[in-house]
Coordinates of C-alpha atoms and ligand atoms in Angstrom, one line a residue:
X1 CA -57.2 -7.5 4.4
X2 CA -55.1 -5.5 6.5
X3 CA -51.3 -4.6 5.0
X4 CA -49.7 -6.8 8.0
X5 CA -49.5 -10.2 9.2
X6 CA -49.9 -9.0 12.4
X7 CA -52.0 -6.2 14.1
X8 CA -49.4 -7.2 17.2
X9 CA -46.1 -8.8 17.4
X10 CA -45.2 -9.2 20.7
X11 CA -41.1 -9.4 21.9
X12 CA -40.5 -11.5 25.1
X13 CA -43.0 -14.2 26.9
X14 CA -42.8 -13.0 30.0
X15 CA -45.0 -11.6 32.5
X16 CA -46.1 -8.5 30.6
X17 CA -45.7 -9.4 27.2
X18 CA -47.9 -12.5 27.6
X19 CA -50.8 -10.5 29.2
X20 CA -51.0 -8.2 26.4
X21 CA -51.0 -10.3 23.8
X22 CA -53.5 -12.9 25.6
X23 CA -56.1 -10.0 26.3
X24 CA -55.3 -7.9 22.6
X25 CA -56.3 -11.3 21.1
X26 CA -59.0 -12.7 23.3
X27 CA -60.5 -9.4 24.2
X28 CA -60.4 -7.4 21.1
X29 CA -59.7 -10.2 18.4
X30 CA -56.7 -8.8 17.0
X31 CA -54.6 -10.8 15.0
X32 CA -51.7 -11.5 17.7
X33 CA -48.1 -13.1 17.5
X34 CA -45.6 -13.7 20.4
X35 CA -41.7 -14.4 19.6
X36 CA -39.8 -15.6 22.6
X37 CA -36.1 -17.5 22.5
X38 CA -35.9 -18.8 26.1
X39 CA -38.8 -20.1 28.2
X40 CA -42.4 -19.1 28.3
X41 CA -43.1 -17.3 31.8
X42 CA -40.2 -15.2 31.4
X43 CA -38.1 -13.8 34.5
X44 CA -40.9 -14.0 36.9
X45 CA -41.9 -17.2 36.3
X46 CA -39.0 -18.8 35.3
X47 CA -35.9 -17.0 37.2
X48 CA -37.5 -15.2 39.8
X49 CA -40.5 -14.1 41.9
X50 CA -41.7 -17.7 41.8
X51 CA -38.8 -20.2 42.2
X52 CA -37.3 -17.9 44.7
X53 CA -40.6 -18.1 46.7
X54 CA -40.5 -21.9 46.4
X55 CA -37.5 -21.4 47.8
X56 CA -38.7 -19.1 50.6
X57 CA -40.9 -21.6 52.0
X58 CA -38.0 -24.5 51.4
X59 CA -35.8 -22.4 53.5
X60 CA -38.6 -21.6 56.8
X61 CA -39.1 -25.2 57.8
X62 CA -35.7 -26.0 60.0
X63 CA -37.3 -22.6 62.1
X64 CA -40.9 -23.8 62.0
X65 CA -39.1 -27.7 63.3
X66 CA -36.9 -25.0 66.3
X67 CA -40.3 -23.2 67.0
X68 CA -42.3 -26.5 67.0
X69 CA -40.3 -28.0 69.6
X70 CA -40.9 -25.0 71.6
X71 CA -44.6 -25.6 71.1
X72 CA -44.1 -29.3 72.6
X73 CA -43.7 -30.8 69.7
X74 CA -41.2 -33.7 69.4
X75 CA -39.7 -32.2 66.1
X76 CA -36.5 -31.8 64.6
X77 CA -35.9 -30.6 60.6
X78 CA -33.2 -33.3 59.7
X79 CA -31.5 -32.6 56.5
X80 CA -32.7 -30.5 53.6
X81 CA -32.3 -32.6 50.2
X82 CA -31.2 -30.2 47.7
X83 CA -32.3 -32.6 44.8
X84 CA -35.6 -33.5 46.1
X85 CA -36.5 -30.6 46.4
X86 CA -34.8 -29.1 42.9
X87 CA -36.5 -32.1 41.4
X88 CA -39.6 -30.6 42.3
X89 CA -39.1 -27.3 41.4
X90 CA -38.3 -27.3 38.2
X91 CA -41.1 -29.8 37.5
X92 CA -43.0 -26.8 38.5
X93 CA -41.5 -24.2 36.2
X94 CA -42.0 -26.9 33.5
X95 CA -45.7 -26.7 34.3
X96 CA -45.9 -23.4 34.6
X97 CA -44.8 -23.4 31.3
X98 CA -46.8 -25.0 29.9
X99 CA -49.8 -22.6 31.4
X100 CA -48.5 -19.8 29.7
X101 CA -48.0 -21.7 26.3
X102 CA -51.7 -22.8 26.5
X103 CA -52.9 -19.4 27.8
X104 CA -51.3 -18.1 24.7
X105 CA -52.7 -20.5 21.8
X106 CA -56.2 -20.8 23.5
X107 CA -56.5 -16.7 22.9
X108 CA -56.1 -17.2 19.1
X109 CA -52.0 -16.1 19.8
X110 CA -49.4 -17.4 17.3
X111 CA -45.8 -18.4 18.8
X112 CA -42.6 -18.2 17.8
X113 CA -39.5 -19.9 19.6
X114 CA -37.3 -18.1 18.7
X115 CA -34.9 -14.8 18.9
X116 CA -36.7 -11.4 17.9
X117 CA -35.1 -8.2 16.2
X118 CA -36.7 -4.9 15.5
X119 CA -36.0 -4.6 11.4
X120 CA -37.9 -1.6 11.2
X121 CA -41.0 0.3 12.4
X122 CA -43.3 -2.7 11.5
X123 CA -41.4 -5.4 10.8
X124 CA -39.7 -7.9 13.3
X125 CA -36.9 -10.2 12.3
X126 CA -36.7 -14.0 13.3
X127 CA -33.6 -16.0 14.4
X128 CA -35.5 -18.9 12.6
X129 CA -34.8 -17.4 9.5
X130 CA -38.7 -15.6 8.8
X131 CA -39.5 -12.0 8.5
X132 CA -43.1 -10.6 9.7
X133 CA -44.4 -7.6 9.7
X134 CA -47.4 -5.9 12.6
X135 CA -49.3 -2.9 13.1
X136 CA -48.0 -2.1 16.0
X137 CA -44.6 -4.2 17.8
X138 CA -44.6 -4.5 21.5
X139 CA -41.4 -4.8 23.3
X140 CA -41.4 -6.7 26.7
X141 CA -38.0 -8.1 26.9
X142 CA -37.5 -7.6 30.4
X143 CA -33.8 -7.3 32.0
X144 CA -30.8 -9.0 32.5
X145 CA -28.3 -9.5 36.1
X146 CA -25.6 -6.8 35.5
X147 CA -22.2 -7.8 37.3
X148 CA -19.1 -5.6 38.1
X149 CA -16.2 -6.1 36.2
X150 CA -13.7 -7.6 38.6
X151 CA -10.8 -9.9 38.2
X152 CA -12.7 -13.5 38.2
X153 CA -15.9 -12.2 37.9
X154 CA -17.0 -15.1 35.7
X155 CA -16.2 -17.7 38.8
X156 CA -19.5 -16.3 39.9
X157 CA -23.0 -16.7 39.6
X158 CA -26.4 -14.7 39.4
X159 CA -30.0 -15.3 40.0
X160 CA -30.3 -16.7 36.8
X161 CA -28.4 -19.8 37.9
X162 CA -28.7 -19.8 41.3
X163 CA -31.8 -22.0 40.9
X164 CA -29.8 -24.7 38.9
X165 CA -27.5 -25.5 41.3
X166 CA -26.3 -28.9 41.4
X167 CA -25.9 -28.8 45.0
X168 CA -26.3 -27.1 48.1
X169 CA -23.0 -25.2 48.8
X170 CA -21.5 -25.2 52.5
X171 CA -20.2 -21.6 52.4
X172 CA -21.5 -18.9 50.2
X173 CA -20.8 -15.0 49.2
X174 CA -23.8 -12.8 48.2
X175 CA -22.5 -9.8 46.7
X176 CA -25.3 -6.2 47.0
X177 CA -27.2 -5.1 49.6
X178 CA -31.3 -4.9 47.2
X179 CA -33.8 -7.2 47.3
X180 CA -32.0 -10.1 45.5
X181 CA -29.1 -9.9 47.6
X182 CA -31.0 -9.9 51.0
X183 CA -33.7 -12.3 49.9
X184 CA -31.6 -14.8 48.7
X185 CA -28.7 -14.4 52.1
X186 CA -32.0 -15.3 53.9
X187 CA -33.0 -18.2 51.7
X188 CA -29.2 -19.8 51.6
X189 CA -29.0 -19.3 55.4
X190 CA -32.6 -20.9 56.1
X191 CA -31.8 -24.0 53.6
X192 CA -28.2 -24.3 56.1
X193 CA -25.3 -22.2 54.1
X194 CA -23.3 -20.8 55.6
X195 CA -23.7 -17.0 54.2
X196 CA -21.8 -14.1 54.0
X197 CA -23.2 -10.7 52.3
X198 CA -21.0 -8.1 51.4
X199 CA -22.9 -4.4 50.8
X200 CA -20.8 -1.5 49.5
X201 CA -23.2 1.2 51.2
X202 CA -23.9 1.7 55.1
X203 CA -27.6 -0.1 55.1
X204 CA -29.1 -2.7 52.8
X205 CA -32.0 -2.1 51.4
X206 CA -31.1 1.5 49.8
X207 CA -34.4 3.3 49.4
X208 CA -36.3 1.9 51.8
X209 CA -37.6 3.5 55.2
X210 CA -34.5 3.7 57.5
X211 CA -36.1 2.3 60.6
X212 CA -37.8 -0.6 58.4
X213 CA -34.1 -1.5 56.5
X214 CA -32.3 -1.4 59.6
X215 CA -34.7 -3.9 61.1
X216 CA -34.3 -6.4 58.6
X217 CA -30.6 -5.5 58.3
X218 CA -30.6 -6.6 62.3
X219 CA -32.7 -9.7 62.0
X220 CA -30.8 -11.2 59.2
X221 CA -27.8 -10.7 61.5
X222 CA -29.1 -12.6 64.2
X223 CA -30.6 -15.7 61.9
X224 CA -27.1 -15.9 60.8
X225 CA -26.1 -14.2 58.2
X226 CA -22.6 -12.8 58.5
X227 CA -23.2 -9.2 56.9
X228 CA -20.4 -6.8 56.0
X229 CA -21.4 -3.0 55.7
X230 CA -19.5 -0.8 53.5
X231 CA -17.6 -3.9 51.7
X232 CA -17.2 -4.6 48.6
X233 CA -15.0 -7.4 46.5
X234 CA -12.1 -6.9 45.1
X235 CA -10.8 -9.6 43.0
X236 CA -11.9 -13.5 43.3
X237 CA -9.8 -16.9 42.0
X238 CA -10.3 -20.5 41.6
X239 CA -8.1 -22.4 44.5
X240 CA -8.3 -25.8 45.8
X241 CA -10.5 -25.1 48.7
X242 CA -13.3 -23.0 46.7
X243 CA -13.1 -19.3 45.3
X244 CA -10.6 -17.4 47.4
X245 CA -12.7 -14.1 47.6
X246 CA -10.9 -10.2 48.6
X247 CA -12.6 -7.5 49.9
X248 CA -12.0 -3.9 50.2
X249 CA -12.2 -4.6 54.3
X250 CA -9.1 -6.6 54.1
X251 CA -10.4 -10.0 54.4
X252 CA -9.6 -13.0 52.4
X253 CA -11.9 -15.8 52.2
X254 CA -12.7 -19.2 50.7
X255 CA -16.5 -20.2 49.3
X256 CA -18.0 -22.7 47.3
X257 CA -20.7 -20.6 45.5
X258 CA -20.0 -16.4 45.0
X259 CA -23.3 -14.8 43.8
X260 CA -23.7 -11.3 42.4
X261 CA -26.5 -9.6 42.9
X262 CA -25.8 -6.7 41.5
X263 CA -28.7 -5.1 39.8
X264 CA -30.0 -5.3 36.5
X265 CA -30.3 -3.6 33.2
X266 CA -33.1 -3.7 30.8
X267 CA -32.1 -6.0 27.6
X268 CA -32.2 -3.9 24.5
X269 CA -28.9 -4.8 22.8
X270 CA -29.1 -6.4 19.7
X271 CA -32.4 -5.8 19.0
X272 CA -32.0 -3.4 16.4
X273 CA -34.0 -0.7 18.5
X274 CA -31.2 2.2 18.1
X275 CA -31.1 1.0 14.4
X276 CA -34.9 2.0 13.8
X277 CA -34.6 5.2 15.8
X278 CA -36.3 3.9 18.6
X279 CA -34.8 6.1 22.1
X280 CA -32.8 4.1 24.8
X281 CA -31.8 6.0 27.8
X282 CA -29.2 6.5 30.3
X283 CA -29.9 3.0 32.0
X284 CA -30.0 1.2 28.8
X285 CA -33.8 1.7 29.0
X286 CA -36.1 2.0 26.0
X287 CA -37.7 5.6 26.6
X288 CA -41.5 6.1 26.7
X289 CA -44.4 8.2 27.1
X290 CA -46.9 7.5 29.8
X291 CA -49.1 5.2 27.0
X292 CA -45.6 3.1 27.5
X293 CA -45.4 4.2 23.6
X294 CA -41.4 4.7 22.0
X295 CA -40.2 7.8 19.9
X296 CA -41.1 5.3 16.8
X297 CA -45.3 6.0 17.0
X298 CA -46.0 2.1 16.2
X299 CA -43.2 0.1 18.9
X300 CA -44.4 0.3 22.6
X301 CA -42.4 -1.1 25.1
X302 CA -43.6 -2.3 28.7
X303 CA -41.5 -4.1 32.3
X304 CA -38.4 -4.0 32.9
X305 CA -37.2 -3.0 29.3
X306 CA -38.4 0.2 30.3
X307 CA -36.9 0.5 33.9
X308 CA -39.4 2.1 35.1
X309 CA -40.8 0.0 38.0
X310 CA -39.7 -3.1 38.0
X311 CA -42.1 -5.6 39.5
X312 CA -44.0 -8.4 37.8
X313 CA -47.3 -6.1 38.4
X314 CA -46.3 -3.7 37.1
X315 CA -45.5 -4.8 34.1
X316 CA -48.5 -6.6 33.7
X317 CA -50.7 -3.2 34.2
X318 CA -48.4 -1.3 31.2
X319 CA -49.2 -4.3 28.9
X320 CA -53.2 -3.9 29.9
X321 CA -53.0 -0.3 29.8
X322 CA -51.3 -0.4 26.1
X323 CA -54.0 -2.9 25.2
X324 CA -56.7 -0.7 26.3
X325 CA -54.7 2.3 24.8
X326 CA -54.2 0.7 20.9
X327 CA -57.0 -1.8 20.7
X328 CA -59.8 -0.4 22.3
X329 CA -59.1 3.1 21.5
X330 CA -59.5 4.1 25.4
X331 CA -56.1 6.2 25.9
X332 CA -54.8 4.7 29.4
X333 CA -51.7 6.4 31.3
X334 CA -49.9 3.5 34.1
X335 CA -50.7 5.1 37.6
X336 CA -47.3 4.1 39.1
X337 CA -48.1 5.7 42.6
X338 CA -48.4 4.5 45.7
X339 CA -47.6 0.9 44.4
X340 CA -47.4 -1.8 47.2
X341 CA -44.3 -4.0 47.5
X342 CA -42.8 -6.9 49.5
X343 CA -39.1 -8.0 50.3
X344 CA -39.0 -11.4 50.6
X345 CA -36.4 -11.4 53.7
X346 CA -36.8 -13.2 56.5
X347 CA -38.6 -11.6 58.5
X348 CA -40.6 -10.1 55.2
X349 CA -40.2 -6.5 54.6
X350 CA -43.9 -4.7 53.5
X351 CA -43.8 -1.6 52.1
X352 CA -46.3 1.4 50.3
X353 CA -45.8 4.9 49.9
X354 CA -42.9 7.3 51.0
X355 CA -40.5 6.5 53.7
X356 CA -39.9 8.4 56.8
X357 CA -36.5 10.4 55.1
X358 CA -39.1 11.1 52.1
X359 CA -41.8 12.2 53.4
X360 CA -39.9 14.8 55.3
X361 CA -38.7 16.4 52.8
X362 CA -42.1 16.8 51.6
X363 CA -43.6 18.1 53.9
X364 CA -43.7 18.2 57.8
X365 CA -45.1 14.5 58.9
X366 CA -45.9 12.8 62.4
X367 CA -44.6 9.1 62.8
X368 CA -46.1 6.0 64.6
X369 CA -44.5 3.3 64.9
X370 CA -44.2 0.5 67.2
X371 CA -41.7 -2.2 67.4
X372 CA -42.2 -5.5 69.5
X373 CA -42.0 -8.9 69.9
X374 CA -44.6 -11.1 68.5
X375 CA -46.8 -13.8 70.6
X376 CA -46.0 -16.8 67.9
X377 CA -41.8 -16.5 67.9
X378 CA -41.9 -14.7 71.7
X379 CA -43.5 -18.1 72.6
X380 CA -40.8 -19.7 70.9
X381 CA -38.1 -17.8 73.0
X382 CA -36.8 -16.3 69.8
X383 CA -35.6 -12.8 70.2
X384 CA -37.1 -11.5 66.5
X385 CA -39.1 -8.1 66.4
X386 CA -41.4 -6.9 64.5
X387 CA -42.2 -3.4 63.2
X388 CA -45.0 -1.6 62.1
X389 CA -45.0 2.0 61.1
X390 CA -47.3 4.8 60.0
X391 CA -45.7 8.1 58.4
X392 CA -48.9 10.6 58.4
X393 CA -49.5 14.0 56.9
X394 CA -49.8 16.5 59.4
X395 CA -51.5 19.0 57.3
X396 CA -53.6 16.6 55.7
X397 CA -53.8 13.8 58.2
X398 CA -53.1 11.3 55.4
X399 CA -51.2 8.4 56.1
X400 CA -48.3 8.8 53.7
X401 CA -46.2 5.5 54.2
X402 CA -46.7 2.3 55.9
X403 CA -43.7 0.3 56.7
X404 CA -44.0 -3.2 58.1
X405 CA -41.4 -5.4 59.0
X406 CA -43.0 -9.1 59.9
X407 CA -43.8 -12.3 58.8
X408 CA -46.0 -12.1 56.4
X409 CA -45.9 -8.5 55.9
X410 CA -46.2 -8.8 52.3
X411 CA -50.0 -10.3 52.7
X412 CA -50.4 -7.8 55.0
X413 CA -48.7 -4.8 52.9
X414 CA -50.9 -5.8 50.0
X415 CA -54.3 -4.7 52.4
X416 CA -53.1 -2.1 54.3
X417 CA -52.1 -0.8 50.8
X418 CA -55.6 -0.3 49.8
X419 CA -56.4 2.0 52.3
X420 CA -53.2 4.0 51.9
X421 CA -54.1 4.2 47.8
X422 CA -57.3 5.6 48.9
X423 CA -56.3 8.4 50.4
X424 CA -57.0 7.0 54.0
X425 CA -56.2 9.1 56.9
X426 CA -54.5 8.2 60.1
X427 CA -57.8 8.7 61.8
X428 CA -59.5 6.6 59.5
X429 CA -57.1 3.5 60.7
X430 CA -57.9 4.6 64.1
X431 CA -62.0 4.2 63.7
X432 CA -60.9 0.4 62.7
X433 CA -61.4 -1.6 65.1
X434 CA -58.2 -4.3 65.8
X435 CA -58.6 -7.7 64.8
X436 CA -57.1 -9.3 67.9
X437 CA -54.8 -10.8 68.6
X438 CA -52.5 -10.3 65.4
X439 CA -49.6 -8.5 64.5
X440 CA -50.8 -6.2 62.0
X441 CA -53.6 -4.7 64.9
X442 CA -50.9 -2.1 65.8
X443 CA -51.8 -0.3 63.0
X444 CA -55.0 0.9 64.2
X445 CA -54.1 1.2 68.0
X446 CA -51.0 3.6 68.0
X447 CA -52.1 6.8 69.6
X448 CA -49.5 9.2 69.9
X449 CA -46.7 9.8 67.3
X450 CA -43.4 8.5 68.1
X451 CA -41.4 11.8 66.2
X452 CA -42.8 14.5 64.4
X453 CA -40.9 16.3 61.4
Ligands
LIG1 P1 -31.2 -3.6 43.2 O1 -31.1 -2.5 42.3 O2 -32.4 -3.7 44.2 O3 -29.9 -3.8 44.1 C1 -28.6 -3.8 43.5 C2 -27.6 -3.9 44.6 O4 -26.3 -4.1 44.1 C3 -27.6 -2.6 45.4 O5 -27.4 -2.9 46.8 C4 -26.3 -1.9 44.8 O6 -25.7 -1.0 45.7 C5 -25.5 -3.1 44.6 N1 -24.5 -2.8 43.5 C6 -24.7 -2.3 42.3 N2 -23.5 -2.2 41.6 C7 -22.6 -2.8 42.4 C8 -21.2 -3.0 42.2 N3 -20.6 -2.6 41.1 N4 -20.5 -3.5 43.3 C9 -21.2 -3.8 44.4 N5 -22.5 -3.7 44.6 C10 -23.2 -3.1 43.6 O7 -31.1 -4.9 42.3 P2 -31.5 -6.4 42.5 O8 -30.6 -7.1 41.5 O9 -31.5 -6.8 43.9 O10 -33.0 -6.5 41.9 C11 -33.3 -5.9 40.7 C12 -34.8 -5.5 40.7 O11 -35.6 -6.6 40.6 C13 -35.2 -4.7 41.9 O12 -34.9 -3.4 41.9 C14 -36.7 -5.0 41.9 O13 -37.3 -4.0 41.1 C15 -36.8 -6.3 41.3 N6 -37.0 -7.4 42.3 C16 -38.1 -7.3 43.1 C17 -38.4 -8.3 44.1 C18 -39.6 -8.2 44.9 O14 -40.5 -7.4 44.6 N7 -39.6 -8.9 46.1 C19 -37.4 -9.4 44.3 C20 -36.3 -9.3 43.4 C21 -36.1 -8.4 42.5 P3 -26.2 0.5 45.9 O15 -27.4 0.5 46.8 O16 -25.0 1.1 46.6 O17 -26.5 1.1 44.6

């Protein structure tokens, strides 16, 4: 009988924490339990990746009804039904749910609905009241929307409510210039908002590839988006006619719906982690080694909690890695390089490995790149471009980034980011032969490099 109740007691239902405790209790038949207070799925499922794609595809069809017509088709989109399609939605969060509910009690893992706090190194404390104690705790409490603090701030909302509206609003304000910000100024704008974005820096899209960014930054534009660089809010108030929003540019504004998408910060307040000498950093984040272990030897922490990369697959690696690590005694460090990634923008922005401004600092790098206009939308008399770009080693020949700015270039990232994890060499695009006729077949065919560096 083993001193416990646990040999796992997992904090937060999300993404990551679910996939560790499913496998750790499936895989190596460890006595697993799972607390979580809000619902099962956790931001991915629940409050991000998956309702905001939902919302992706909601927000193409007036286009695909434009481009249609183009194609001689007697089309038009009519009116989007903001219930219909909320109805639908959330009927399929509920589902989703329910999946991760049942993934959980057919591995053998007890669950708790409820609020969890770190008591000490093994024991967790329950907001229903109960006390148990583990082997080892795992934290995977993800992160939270962080908003500035400005006069009327709280008129405003986040992602987190942004897909509980109870209508469509006619004239909205997205407040940042990342990948919630941009995504969801394309979304607002496809489903008919008007939509204004206000970004305090010079580009969106900080940290991207400059070319790639600026693209997107110029699409956006010209689908409608009304984007103000290097503008910020000021102060917002509740009037008649909306939220009377002022900005740092001078303007003075009314919407019906201001959103802040502001970043976030990893939720470890109130958890009792400082209390058990557990490290939280700079960020807010819990602090760990690269077994995704804390300075207290038995509480690991994986996600967004730990702010270190924070993407649903990510997570989901650290929690199989820490599995791997504790329970089948097979130490396993997170390889977080060269990890593929897509901005959900219209068009989408696909990215893996070091931008052009990155890699030159490196090291000294030839670029090919290749913007155009693709058959499908050029058909359609729609002005879009596309881009695709290769930053290469020149001493090595390796292909060091690719950038892709497309439709689809997230399906498209995730392949052409196998070849760049392996180590692939610009020559080695070159001796594949293009699948015609497609977008992505510019990455093999570009023959002479655009800049070098
Ligand atoms: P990001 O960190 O990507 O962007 C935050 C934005 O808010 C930046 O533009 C930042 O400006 C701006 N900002 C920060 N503070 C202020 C302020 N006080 N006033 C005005 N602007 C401010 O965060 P997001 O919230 O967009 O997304 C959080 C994370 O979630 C992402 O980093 C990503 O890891 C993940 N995510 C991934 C997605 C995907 O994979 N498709 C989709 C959505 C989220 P500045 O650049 O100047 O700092």
């Amino acid at each position: 009988m083993s001193e416990f109740d646990y040999d796992l007691f997992v904090i937060g239902g999300g993404s990551g924490g679910v996939r560790a405790a499913r496998v750790a209790a499936s895989e190596t038949g460890a006595k697993v339990a799972l607390a979580e207070e809000d619902r099962y799925g956790g931001t991915c499922v629940q409050r991000g990746c998956v309702p905001k794609k939902f919302m992706v595809f909601a927000s193409q069809y007036p286009s695909f009804a434009e481009d249609g017509a183009k194609y001689g088709w007697e089309m038009t989109s009519g009116a989007f039904n903001w219930p219909v399609f909320s109805d639908k939605l959330h009927a399929e969060l509920d589902r989703l749910e329910g999946v991760y509910r049942k993934l959980l009690s057919g591995a053998g893992v007890e669950t708790f609905d409820a609020r969890a706090m770190v008591k000490d190194a093994h024991t967790v404390q329950l907001s229903t009241g109960e006390t148990k104690t583990a082997k080892h705790i795992l934290l995977a409490v993800g992160g939270a929307p962080v908003t500035p603090d400005v006069p009327g701030a709280e008129l405003a909302i986040t992602s987190n409510e942004v897909f509980h509206l109870e209508r469509l609003p006619k004239r909205m304000l997205i407040i940042g210039g990342g990948y919630i910000a941009c995504e969801f100024a394309c979304i607002m704008n496809g489903l008919g908002t008007e939509v204004t974005q206000f970004y305090r820096g010079a580009q969106v899209l900080r940290g991207f590839d400059d070319e790639a960014r600026g693209l997107v930054a110029e699409e956006m534009q010209q689908n409608g988006v009304d984007l103000h660089l290097g503008t910020n809010i000021l102060e917002m108030r509740k009037e008649a006619d909306g939220i009377c929003v002022k900005a740092t540019n001078g303007m003075e504004d009314h919407y019906d719906q201001v959103m802040f998408a502001t970043g976030r910060s990893p939720n470890t307040k109130n958890i009792g982690l400082e209390e058990v000498g557990v490290e939280i950093g700079r960020q807010g984040e819990v602090v760990v080694n690269e077994y995704s272990q804390t300075t207290v030897p038995s509480i690991f922490a994986i996600g967004d909690v730990t702010d270190r990369v924070n993407l649903t697959p990510v997570a989901i690696r650290e929690g199989m890695a820490f599995v791997e690590t504790v329970f089948k005694a097979n130490p396993t460090p997170v390889d977080h390089e060269l990890i593929p990634s897509a901005v959900f923008t219209q068009p989408e922005l696909g990215t893996v490995g070091l931008s052009e401004e990155e890699a030159c600092e490196q090291e000294e790098i030839e670029v090919y790149c290749t913007s155009f206009r693709a058959m499908q939308t050029s058909f359609a008399d729609r002005p879009d471009r596309v881009l695709m770009k290769l930053v290469v080693s020149k001493a090595t020949r390796k292909v060091l980034g690719c950038h892709i700015v497309a439709p689809q270039a997230g399906e498209m990232i995730q392949l052409a980011g196998i070849a760049v994890k392996m180590g692939a060499t610009k020559e080695d695009f070159d001796r594949t032969v293009a699948v015609h006729p497609t977008m992505s077949e510019e990455l093999v065919t570009m023959r002479a490099p655009v800049r070098t560096g």
